Coordinates of C-alpha atoms in Angstrom, one line a residue:
M1 CA 32.8 22.0 32.3
T2 CA 35.3 20.9 29.7
E3 CA 36.9 17.6 29.6
E4 CA 40.6 17.5 29.9
K5 CA 43.2 14.8 29.7
H6 CA 44.3 13.7 33.2
V7 CA 47.2 11.4 34.0
L8 CA 46.8 9.2 37.2
S9 CA 49.7 7.3 38.8
I10 CA 48.5 4.5 41.0
L11 CA 50.6 2.3 43.2
V12 CA 48.9 -1.1 43.8
E13 CA 49.8 -4.4 45.4
N14 CA 51.1 -6.7 42.7
Q15 CA 48.3 -9.3 42.9
P16 CA 46.1 -11.1 40.5
G17 CA 42.8 -9.3 39.8
V18 CA 43.8 -5.8 40.7
L19 CA 44.0 -4.4 37.2
S20 CA 40.5 -6.1 36.5
R21 CA 39.0 -4.3 39.5
I22 CA 40.5 -1.0 38.4
S23 CA 39.4 -1.2 35.0
G24 CA 36.0 -2.4 36.1
L25 CA 35.7 0.7 38.2
F26 CA 36.2 2.8 35.2
S27 CA 33.9 0.9 32.9
G28 CA 31.2 0.4 35.4
R29 CA 30.9 4.1 35.9
G30 CA 31.1 5.1 32.2
F31 CA 34.6 6.4 32.4
N32 CA 37.0 5.9 29.5
I33 CA 40.5 4.9 29.8
E34 CA 42.5 6.4 26.9
S35 CA 45.7 4.9 27.9
L36 CA 46.9 2.2 30.5
C37 CA 50.4 1.0 31.4
V38 CA 51.3 -1.3 34.2
A39 CA 54.6 -2.7 35.5
A40 CA 56.2 -3.8 38.8
T41 CA 58.2 -1.1 40.6
I42 CA 61.6 -1.8 42.2
D43 CA 59.6 -3.5 44.9
P44 CA 58.3 -6.6 43.2
N45 CA 55.2 -6.6 45.5
V46 CA 54.0 -3.1 44.2
S47 CA 53.0 -2.2 40.6
R48 CA 52.5 1.2 39.1
L49 CA 49.6 1.8 36.9
T50 CA 49.6 5.0 34.7
I51 CA 46.2 5.7 33.5
V52 CA 45.2 8.6 31.1
T53 CA 41.6 9.5 31.1
K54 CA 39.6 12.5 29.7
A55 CA 37.1 14.0 32.2
N56 CA 36.3 17.2 34.0
Q57 CA 37.8 17.8 37.4
P58 CA 34.8 16.8 39.6
I59 CA 34.7 13.5 37.7
V60 CA 38.4 13.0 38.2
E61 CA 38.0 13.6 42.0
Q62 CA 35.3 11.0 42.1
I63 CA 37.5 8.6 40.2
K64 CA 40.3 9.1 42.6
K65 CA 38.0 8.6 45.7
Q66 CA 36.7 5.4 44.2
L67 CA 40.1 4.2 43.4
N68 CA 41.3 4.9 47.0
K69 CA 38.4 2.6 48.2
L70 CA 39.8 -0.3 46.4
I71 CA 41.5 -2.7 48.8
N72 CA 44.7 -3.4 46.8
V73 CA 45.3 0.4 46.0
I74 CA 48.2 1.9 48.0
K75 CA 48.3 5.4 46.6
V76 CA 46.6 7.4 43.9
H77 CA 48.5 10.6 42.5
E78 CA 47.1 12.9 39.9
L79 CA 50.1 14.1 37.8
T80 CA 48.1 16.6 35.7
G81 CA 48.8 20.2 36.9
S82 CA 52.1 19.0 38.5
K83 CA 55.5 19.0 37.1
Y84 CA 56.0 15.4 35.7
V85 CA 58.0 13.5 33.1
H86 CA 55.9 11.4 30.7
R87 CA 56.7 9.2 27.6
E88 CA 55.2 6.9 25.2
M89 CA 57.0 4.3 23.0
A90 CA 56.0 3.2 19.5
L91 CA 57.3 0.6 17.1
I92 CA 56.4 1.7 13.5
K93 CA 56.9 -0.6 10.6
V94 CA 57.4 1.5 7.4
H95 CA 57.4 0.5 3.8
A96 CA 61.1 1.0 2.9
K97 CA 61.6 0.8 -0.9
K98 CA 64.8 1.7 -2.5
D99 CA 63.7 5.2 -3.4
N100 CA 62.5 6.1 0.2
R101 CA 65.0 4.4 2.5
A102 CA 67.3 7.5 2.8
E103 CA 64.3 9.7 3.5
I104 CA 63.2 7.3 6.3
L105 CA 66.6 7.2 7.8
R106 CA 66.8 11.1 7.8
I107 CA 63.5 11.3 9.7
V108 CA 64.8 8.6 12.2
D109 CA 68.0 10.7 12.7
I110 CA 66.1 14.0 13.1
F111 CA 63.7 12.5 15.8
R112 CA 66.5 10.5 17.5
C113 CA 64.9 7.2 17.0
K114 CA 66.3 3.8 16.3
V115 CA 65.8 1.4 13.4
V116 CA 65.4 -1.9 15.4
D117 CA 64.6 -4.2 12.4
V118 CA 65.3 -4.1 8.7
G119 CA 63.8 -6.2 5.9
P120 CA 63.9 -6.1 2.2
E121 CA 61.0 -3.8 2.0
H122 CA 60.5 -2.4 5.5
Y123 CA 62.2 -0.7 8.5
T124 CA 60.8 -1.0 12.1
V125 CA 61.6 2.2 13.9
E126 CA 61.5 2.6 17.8
V127 CA 60.3 6.1 18.9
T128 CA 60.2 7.3 22.4
G129 CA 58.8 10.8 23.4
D130 CA 55.8 12.8 24.2
E131 CA 52.4 12.9 22.4
G132 CA 53.7 15.8 20.2
K133 CA 56.8 13.9 19.1
M134 CA 54.6 10.8 18.3
E135 CA 52.2 12.9 16.2
A136 CA 55.0 14.6 14.4
I137 CA 56.9 11.6 13.3
L138 CA 53.8 9.7 12.3
S139 CA 52.7 12.7 10.1
L140 CA 56.0 12.5 8.3
L141 CA 56.2 8.7 8.0
K142 CA 52.5 8.2 7.0
P143 CA 53.0 9.5 3.3
L144 CA 55.9 7.0 2.9
G145 CA 53.6 4.1 3.9
I146 CA 53.2 2.8 7.5
K147 CA 52.4 -0.9 7.6
E148 CA 51.9 -1.4 11.2
I149 CA 52.0 0.4 14.6
A150 CA 52.3 -0.7 18.2
K151 CA 52.2 1.9 21.0
T152 CA 52.6 1.8 24.7
G153 CA 50.4 4.1 26.7
T154 CA 51.7 7.0 28.6
I155 CA 54.2 6.3 31.5
A156 CA 54.9 9.2 34.0
L157 CA 56.7 10.1 37.2
F158 CA 56.7 13.2 39.3
R159 CA 59.8 15.5 38.7
E160 CA 62.0 15.8 41.8
P161 CA 62.3 19.4 43.3
K162 CA 65.5 21.1 42.3

């Protein structure tokens, strides 16, 4: 069976140690977490974890069963195969010398990004989008000289029925 990327959305009690138990479940069984984002929901007692992992379907089913056994886990949803909205965010610090500043700003405009910091020899660009958009803008900025990158992992929610 081929490994595919799977997005899990997990609601948990917002308590110390929950993230450690969940990441321990993955590492203890040899599962890799490709991306992990955690934040409180509108209920401050509940957090949402969005985990991206690569595995075949039987392994993902095993992961979901194991997650549901953890005491602080409220609900586990697999978003893969469903209609859902997902995004990543990145801050990209780019070398911005006089001769390439206009090019960087054109790229930022085309990708509907924002310049959030400017220095004598750099721009820091904020990008929000899916994995394809991230790869595309990085491939255009790389030849201009990327100094640093900080990326969130994937965040995702089910789409509401129309």
